[in-house]
Amino acid sequence: MTLDLPLLPDRTCGECVECCRFIPLDLPELAKPTGMLCGYCMEGAGCAVHAIRPQTCRTWFCVWRVVELSDDWRPDRSGIIVRPDGLTTGEITLYVVRETDFLRSDTFFDTLVSWREQGLSLALSVPGPVGTLPVRAVVTDYLTAALAGGDRPMFDLLLANVLISLARHAFEPDGIEPRFAVPGAPPVAL
Ligand code: SF4
Ligand code: SF4
C-alpha cells in the first residue's frame, strides 16, 4: 500500500535504506525477498537507479517521512519502520526490524501513549529469516493499560513478551525469487 499523505518538506532518508531491505517487492522488473537488500541499493547511500526506479519505489514511504516524529525514529536508528498500511484508517503498524535501545526510550513510550490518547490502534510486526513473510499482531488491548497508566516497567515487559512471541512464529516463505531487471539499469550479480 502506498501513502497519499504529503511528504514532510526538508526530510530525506539520509543513510537509511531499511525499506529497500525489509519491504518485499515482486514486480516484473524488480523482485526481492523480504530482508534482502535490493541489488540496486548502496548500503548507507540509497538507490543507485533513483532516476529510473520502479513506480512502487517512487510512492512507498515509511511514516517517518510524512509525520512529525523525531530524528531518532528514523528506521535505521530506531530499528522500526512505521508502516503506512492502515495509517489513514487509524491503525499504526510498528515493523520492528531490529531491536535497539530506542524501544526502551522515553521517546518511544511517550509517542505510543500519545497515539493511544488519539485513539489509534497499534500493531507490532517482525521479520523472519530472509525470504520469509513477516508476522504481525494487533496489540492495542494488550498494551493499553500500561500506556494509559504510564507504567513503564509493565510496558517494557509486555513489549518484550510480544516480540519474543512473534519471533517464535513459524515464518512462511514469501516465494519471491530475486530479479533485478529495471530497464536501463546496470546488471546486478545474483
Ligand atoms: S525506511 Fe523510510 S526513511 Fe528509511 S529509506 Fe525507507 S522511506 Fe526512507
Ligand atoms: S530500486 Fe531503488 S528504491 Fe527501489 S528497492 Fe531498489 S534501491 Fe530501493
PDB file of C-alpha atoms and ligand atoms in Angstrom:
ATOM      1  CA  MET A   1       0.000   0.000   0.000  1.00  0.00           C
ATOM      2  CA  THR A   2       1.216   3.491  -0.730  1.00  0.00           C
ATOM      3  CA  LEU A   3       0.690   6.619   1.272  1.00  0.00           C
ATOM      4  CA  ASP A   4      -1.334   9.547  -0.028  1.00  0.00           C
ATOM      5  CA  LEU A   5      -0.233  11.985   2.665  1.00  0.00           C
ATOM      6  CA  PRO A   6       2.263  14.679   1.615  1.00  0.00           C
ATOM      7  CA  LEU A   7       5.891  14.114   2.485  1.00  0.00           C
ATOM      8  CA  LEU A   8       7.357  16.385   5.118  1.00  0.00           C
ATOM      9  CA  PRO A   9       9.399  19.137   3.477  1.00  0.00           C
ATOM     10  CA  ASP A  10      13.123  19.076   4.188  1.00  0.00           C
ATOM     11  CA  ARG A  11      13.043  15.472   5.411  1.00  0.00           C
ATOM     12  CA  THR A  12      15.115  12.947   3.489  1.00  0.00           C
ATOM     13  CA  CYS A  13      16.025   9.322   4.018  1.00  0.00           C
ATOM     14  CA  GLY A  14      19.698  10.159   4.573  1.00  0.00           C
ATOM     15  CA  GLU A  15      21.696   6.975   5.110  1.00  0.00           C
ATOM     16  CA  CYS A  16      18.591   4.892   5.821  1.00  0.00           C
ATOM     17  CA  VAL A  17      17.895   2.070   3.365  1.00  0.00           C
ATOM     18  CA  GLU A  18      15.690  -0.087   5.585  1.00  0.00           C
ATOM     19  CA  CYS A  19      12.659  -0.233   3.275  1.00  0.00           C
ATOM     20  CA  CYS A  20      14.951  -1.271   0.412  1.00  0.00           C
ATOM     21  CA  ARG A  21      15.942  -4.195   2.638  1.00  0.00           C
ATOM     22  CA  PHE A  22      12.874  -5.193   4.623  1.00  0.00           C
ATOM     23  CA  ILE A  23       9.918  -4.434   2.331  1.00  0.00           C
ATOM     24  CA  PRO A  24       9.480  -7.200  -0.266  1.00  0.00           C
ATOM     25  CA  LEU A  25       8.932  -6.351  -3.917  1.00  0.00           C
ATOM     26  CA  ASP A  26       7.574  -8.657  -6.604  1.00  0.00           C
ATOM     27  CA  LEU A  27       7.355  -6.551  -9.753  1.00  0.00           C
ATOM     28  CA  PRO A  28       8.040  -7.651 -13.324  1.00  0.00           C
ATOM     29  CA  GLU A  29      11.241  -5.606 -13.400  1.00  0.00           C
ATOM     30  CA  LEU A  30      12.278  -5.944  -9.755  1.00  0.00           C
ATOM     31  CA  ALA A  31      11.717  -8.727  -7.272  1.00  0.00           C
ATOM     32  CA  LYS A  32      13.456  -9.010  -3.939  1.00  0.00           C
ATOM     33  CA  PRO A  33      12.607 -11.233  -0.994  1.00  0.00           C
ATOM     34  CA  THR A  34      11.875  -9.797   2.430  1.00  0.00           C
ATOM     35  CA  GLY A  35      15.086  -8.976   4.233  1.00  0.00           C
ATOM     36  CA  MET A  36      17.293  -8.936   1.138  1.00  0.00           C
ATOM     37  CA  LEU A  37      18.842  -5.587   0.352  1.00  0.00           C
ATOM     38  CA  CYS A  38      17.803  -4.579  -3.171  1.00  0.00           C
ATOM     39  CA  GLY A  39      20.535  -5.197  -5.697  1.00  0.00           C
ATOM     40  CA  TYR A  40      20.278  -1.578  -6.769  1.00  0.00           C
ATOM     41  CA  CYS A  41      20.729  -0.247  -3.238  1.00  0.00           C
ATOM     42  CA  MET A  42      24.012   1.097  -1.958  1.00  0.00           C
ATOM     43  CA  GLU A  43      24.332   0.450   1.770  1.00  0.00           C
ATOM     44  CA  GLY A  44      24.166   3.751   3.609  1.00  0.00           C
ATOM     45  CA  ALA A  45      23.733   5.744   0.404  1.00  0.00           C
ATOM     46  CA  GLY A  46      20.433   4.721  -1.177  1.00  0.00           C
ATOM     47  CA  CYS A  47      19.195   3.905  -4.641  1.00  0.00           C
ATOM     48  CA  ALA A  48      21.748   3.648  -7.449  1.00  0.00           C
ATOM     49  CA  VAL A  49      18.967   3.781 -10.062  1.00  0.00           C
ATOM     50  CA  HIS A  50      16.985   6.582  -8.475  1.00  0.00           C
ATOM     51  CA  ALA A  51      16.021   8.285 -11.753  1.00  0.00           C
ATOM     52  CA  ILE A  52      14.637   5.088 -13.295  1.00  0.00           C
ATOM     53  CA  ARG A  53      13.414   3.249 -10.192  1.00  0.00           C
ATOM     54  CA  PRO A  54      10.025   1.472 -10.410  1.00  0.00           C
ATOM     55  CA  GLN A  55       6.842   3.391  -9.686  1.00  0.00           C
ATOM     56  CA  THR A  56       6.288   1.411  -6.485  1.00  0.00           C
ATOM     57  CA  CYS A  57       9.584   2.722  -5.141  1.00  0.00           C
ATOM     58  CA  ARG A  58       8.528   6.268  -6.000  1.00  0.00           C
ATOM     59  CA  THR A  59       5.323   6.091  -3.991  1.00  0.00           C
ATOM     60  CA  TRP A  60       6.165   3.897  -0.976  1.00  0.00           C
ATOM     61  CA  PHE A  61       7.426   5.796   2.049  1.00  0.00           C
ATOM     62  CA  CYS A  62       7.550   4.942   5.717  1.00  0.00           C
ATOM     63  CA  VAL A  63       5.579   7.094   8.124  1.00  0.00           C
ATOM     64  CA  TRP A  64       8.735   8.819   9.371  1.00  0.00           C
ATOM     65  CA  ARG A  65       8.756  10.645   6.032  1.00  0.00           C
ATOM     66  CA  VAL A  66       5.236  12.041   6.498  1.00  0.00           C
ATOM     67  CA  VAL A  67       4.616  12.510  10.232  1.00  0.00           C
ATOM     68  CA  GLU A  68       6.488  14.737  12.672  1.00  0.00           C
ATOM     69  CA  LEU A  69       8.450  12.087  14.522  1.00  0.00           C
ATOM     70  CA  SER A  70      11.850  12.920  15.987  1.00  0.00           C
ATOM     71  CA  ASP A  71      15.090  12.080  14.199  1.00  0.00           C
ATOM     72  CA  ASP A  72      15.732   9.107  16.446  1.00  0.00           C
ATOM     73  CA  TRP A  73      12.615   7.496  14.929  1.00  0.00           C
ATOM     74  CA  ARG A  74      14.413   7.222  11.565  1.00  0.00           C
ATOM     75  CA  PRO A  75      14.249   3.497  10.831  1.00  0.00           C
ATOM     76  CA  ASP A  76      17.977   2.837  10.599  1.00  0.00           C
ATOM     77  CA  ARG A  77      18.376   4.448  14.045  1.00  0.00           C
ATOM     78  CA  SER A  78      15.256   3.193  15.789  1.00  0.00           C
ATOM     79  CA  GLY A  79      15.107  -0.247  14.177  1.00  0.00           C
ATOM     80  CA  ILE A  80      11.427   0.430  13.489  1.00  0.00           C
ATOM     81  CA  ILE A  81       9.787   1.014  10.131  1.00  0.00           C
ATOM     82  CA  VAL A  82       6.437   2.633  10.873  1.00  0.00           C
ATOM     83  CA  ARG A  83       4.418   1.158   8.017  1.00  0.00           C
ATOM     84  CA  PRO A  84       1.915   3.263   6.099  1.00  0.00           C
ATOM     85  CA  ASP A  85      -0.619   0.418   5.898  1.00  0.00           C
ATOM     86  CA  GLY A  86      -3.694   1.346   7.869  1.00  0.00           C
ATOM     87  CA  LEU A  87      -2.498   4.790   8.844  1.00  0.00           C
ATOM     88  CA  THR A  88      -5.378   6.573   7.172  1.00  0.00           C
ATOM     89  CA  THR A  89      -7.851   4.302   8.959  1.00  0.00           C
ATOM     90  CA  GLY A  90      -6.330   4.745  12.382  1.00  0.00           C
ATOM     91  CA  GLU A  91      -4.007   1.763  12.752  1.00  0.00           C
ATOM     92  CA  ILE A  92      -0.269   2.053  13.145  1.00  0.00           C
ATOM     93  CA  THR A  93       1.989  -0.901  12.453  1.00  0.00           C
ATOM     94  CA  LEU A  94       5.430  -0.815  14.013  1.00  0.00           C
ATOM     95  CA  TYR A  95       7.618  -3.134  11.964  1.00  0.00           C
ATOM     96  CA  VAL A  96      10.479  -3.881  14.362  1.00  0.00           C
ATOM     97  CA  VAL A  97      13.253  -4.931  12.014  1.00  0.00           C
ATOM     98  CA  ARG A  98      15.951  -4.742  14.665  1.00  0.00           C
ATOM     99  CA  GLU A  99      15.778  -4.454  18.444  1.00  0.00           C
ATOM    100  CA  THR A 100      17.528  -1.326  19.658  1.00  0.00           C
ATOM    101  CA  ASP A 101      17.681   0.703  22.864  1.00  0.00           C
ATOM    102  CA  PHE A 102      15.127   3.002  21.264  1.00  0.00           C
ATOM    103  CA  LEU A 103      12.392   0.505  22.183  1.00  0.00           C
ATOM    104  CA  ARG A 104      13.107   1.298  25.819  1.00  0.00           C
ATOM    105  CA  SER A 105      13.379   5.049  25.383  1.00  0.00           C
ATOM    106  CA  ASP A 106      11.094   7.746  26.761  1.00  0.00           C
ATOM    107  CA  THR A 107      10.609   8.985  23.212  1.00  0.00           C
ATOM    108  CA  PHE A 108       9.199   5.659  22.088  1.00  0.00           C
ATOM    109  CA  PHE A 109       6.963   5.229  25.134  1.00  0.00           C
ATOM    110  CA  ASP A 110       5.671   8.797  25.071  1.00  0.00           C
ATOM    111  CA  THR A 111       4.825   8.561  21.377  1.00  0.00           C
ATOM    112  CA  LEU A 112       2.823   5.377  21.890  1.00  0.00           C
ATOM    113  CA  VAL A 113       0.998   6.983  24.820  1.00  0.00           C
ATOM    114  CA  SER A 114       0.127   9.909  22.574  1.00  0.00           C
ATOM    115  CA  TRP A 115      -1.093   7.644  19.774  1.00  0.00           C
ATOM    116  CA  ARG A 116      -3.357   5.752  22.161  1.00  0.00           C
ATOM    117  CA  GLU A 117      -4.718   9.011  23.556  1.00  0.00           C
ATOM    118  CA  GLN A 118      -5.604   9.910  19.966  1.00  0.00           C
ATOM    119  CA  GLY A 119      -7.476   6.614  19.651  1.00  0.00           C
ATOM    120  CA  LEU A 120      -5.095   4.971  17.216  1.00  0.00           C
ATOM    121  CA  SER A 121      -4.753   1.191  17.163  1.00  0.00           C
ATOM    122  CA  LEU A 122      -1.323  -0.377  17.456  1.00  0.00           C
ATOM    123  CA  ALA A 123       0.186  -3.418  15.796  1.00  0.00           C
ATOM    124  CA  LEU A 124       3.652  -4.933  16.044  1.00  0.00           C
ATOM    125  CA  SER A 125       5.368  -6.846  13.279  1.00  0.00           C
ATOM    126  CA  VAL A 126       8.748  -8.561  12.990  1.00  0.00           C
ATOM    127  CA  PRO A 127      10.637 -10.044  10.052  1.00  0.00           C
ATOM    128  CA  GLY A 128      11.778 -13.640   9.988  1.00  0.00           C
ATOM    129  CA  PRO A 129      14.746 -15.087   8.118  1.00  0.00           C
ATOM    130  CA  VAL A 130      15.474 -13.630   4.681  1.00  0.00           C
ATOM    131  CA  GLY A 131      12.833 -14.774   2.204  1.00  0.00           C
ATOM    132  CA  THR A 132      10.003 -15.264   4.690  1.00  0.00           C
ATOM    133  CA  LEU A 133       6.883 -13.240   5.357  1.00  0.00           C
ATOM    134  CA  PRO A 134       6.863 -11.008   8.446  1.00  0.00           C
ATOM    135  CA  VAL A 135       4.423 -11.795  11.235  1.00  0.00           C
ATOM    136  CA  ARG A 136       2.154  -9.225  12.799  1.00  0.00           C
ATOM    137  CA  ALA A 137      -0.175  -8.889  15.788  1.00  0.00           C
ATOM    138  CA  VAL A 138      -2.596  -6.159  16.852  1.00  0.00           C
ATOM    139  CA  VAL A 139      -1.586  -5.250  20.401  1.00  0.00           C
ATOM    140  CA  THR A 140      -3.830  -2.314  21.234  1.00  0.00           C
ATOM    141  CA  ASP A 141      -5.751  -4.023  24.016  1.00  0.00           C
ATOM    142  CA  TYR A 142      -2.659  -5.786  25.352  1.00  0.00           C
ATOM    143  CA  LEU A 143      -0.699  -2.557  25.811  1.00  0.00           C
ATOM    144  CA  THR A 144      -3.413  -0.026  26.607  1.00  0.00           C
ATOM    145  CA  ALA A 145      -3.470  -0.340  30.414  1.00  0.00           C
ATOM    146  CA  ALA A 146       0.307   0.079  30.676  1.00  0.00           C
ATOM    147  CA  LEU A 147       0.262   3.025  28.284  1.00  0.00           C
ATOM    148  CA  ALA A 148      -2.729   4.723  29.896  1.00  0.00           C
ATOM    149  CA  GLY A 149      -1.263   4.262  33.362  1.00  0.00           C
ATOM    150  CA  GLY A 150       2.208   5.444  32.371  1.00  0.00           C
ATOM    151  CA  ASP A 151       3.532   2.139  33.676  1.00  0.00           C
ATOM    152  CA  ARG A 152       6.923   1.860  32.006  1.00  0.00           C
ATOM    153  CA  PRO A 153       8.101  -1.363  33.697  1.00  0.00           C
ATOM    154  CA  MET A 154       4.874  -3.118  32.732  1.00  0.00           C
ATOM    155  CA  PHE A 155       5.017  -1.729  29.205  1.00  0.00           C
ATOM    156  CA  ASP A 156       8.621  -2.877  28.762  1.00  0.00           C
ATOM    157  CA  LEU A 157       7.682  -6.362  29.975  1.00  0.00           C
ATOM    158  CA  LEU A 158       4.630  -6.640  27.717  1.00  0.00           C
ATOM    159  CA  LEU A 159       6.544  -5.335  24.715  1.00  0.00           C
ATOM    160  CA  ALA A 160       9.313  -7.852  25.272  1.00  0.00           C
ATOM    161  CA  ASN A 161       6.729 -10.631  25.570  1.00  0.00           C
ATOM    162  CA  VAL A 162       5.097  -9.691  22.272  1.00  0.00           C
ATOM    163  CA  LEU A 163       8.394  -9.521  20.425  1.00  0.00           C
ATOM    164  CA  ILE A 164       9.513 -12.886  21.806  1.00  0.00           C
ATOM    165  CA  SER A 165       6.180 -14.437  20.911  1.00  0.00           C
ATOM    166  CA  LEU A 166       6.240 -13.048  17.363  1.00  0.00           C
ATOM    167  CA  ALA A 167       9.818 -14.206  16.815  1.00  0.00           C
ATOM    168  CA  ARG A 168       8.773 -17.780  17.702  1.00  0.00           C
ATOM    169  CA  HIS A 169       6.250 -17.983  14.880  1.00  0.00           C
ATOM    170  CA  ALA A 170       6.783 -20.374  12.027  1.00  0.00           C
ATOM    171  CA  PHE A 171       7.632 -17.933   9.268  1.00  0.00           C
ATOM    172  CA  GLU A 172       6.170 -18.765   5.869  1.00  0.00           C
ATOM    173  CA  PRO A 173       8.331 -18.434   2.736  1.00  0.00           C
ATOM    174  CA  ASP A 174       7.461 -15.316   0.749  1.00  0.00           C
ATOM    175  CA  GLY A 175       8.058 -17.209  -2.506  1.00  0.00           C
ATOM    176  CA  ILE A 176       9.889 -14.332  -4.154  1.00  0.00           C
ATOM    177  CA  GLU A 177      12.792 -15.113  -6.459  1.00  0.00           C
ATOM    178  CA  PRO A 178      15.255 -12.225  -6.807  1.00  0.00           C
ATOM    179  CA  ARG A 179      15.046 -10.450 -10.160  1.00  0.00           C
ATOM    180  CA  PHE A 180      16.801  -7.192 -10.952  1.00  0.00           C
ATOM    181  CA  ALA A 181      15.833  -6.111 -14.455  1.00  0.00           C
ATOM    182  CA  VAL A 182      14.916  -2.436 -14.299  1.00  0.00           C
ATOM    183  CA  PRO A 183      15.162  -1.182 -17.897  1.00  0.00           C
ATOM    184  CA  GLY A 184      18.307   0.872 -18.368  1.00  0.00           C
ATOM    185  CA  ALA A 185      19.892  -0.235 -15.086  1.00  0.00           C
ATOM    186  CA  PRO A 186      23.299  -1.921 -14.974  1.00  0.00           C
ATOM    187  CA  PRO A 187      23.264  -5.700 -14.418  1.00  0.00           C
ATOM    188  CA  VAL A 188      23.130  -6.979 -10.862  1.00  0.00           C
ATOM    189  CA  ALA A 189      25.052 -10.119  -9.930  1.00  0.00           C
ATOM    190  CA  LEU A 190      22.862 -12.625  -8.082  1.00  0.00           C
TER     191      LEU A 190
HETATM  192  S1  SF4 B   1      12.504   3.230   5.659  1.00  0.00           S
HETATM  193 FE1  SF4 B   1      11.732   5.357   5.486  1.00  0.00          FE
HETATM  194  S2  SF4 B   1      13.497   6.686   5.936  1.00  0.00           S
HETATM  195 FE2  SF4 B   1      14.285   4.625   5.514  1.00  0.00          FE
HETATM  196  S3  SF4 B   1      14.779   4.615   3.309  1.00  0.00           S
HETATM  197 FE3  SF4 B   1      12.667   3.856   3.503  1.00  0.00          FE
HETATM  198  S4  SF4 B   1      11.337   5.661   3.298  1.00  0.00           S
HETATM  199 FE4  SF4 B   1      13.428   6.394   3.709  1.00  0.00          FE
HETATM  200  S1  SF4 B   2      15.071   0.156  -6.949  1.00  0.00           S
HETATM  201 FE1  SF4 B   2      15.987   1.689  -5.603  1.00  0.00          FE
HETATM  202  S2  SF4 B   2      14.304   2.485  -4.353  1.00  0.00           S
HETATM  203 FE2  SF4 B   2      13.609   0.550  -5.278  1.00  0.00          FE
HETATM  204  S3  SF4 B   2      14.053  -1.033  -3.722  1.00  0.00           S
HETATM  205 FE3  SF4 B   2      15.804  -0.921  -5.121  1.00  0.00          FE
HETATM  206  S4  SF4 B   2      17.256   0.519  -4.168  1.00  0.00           S
HETATM  207 FE4  SF4 B   2      15.239   0.803  -3.184  1.00  0.00          FE
END
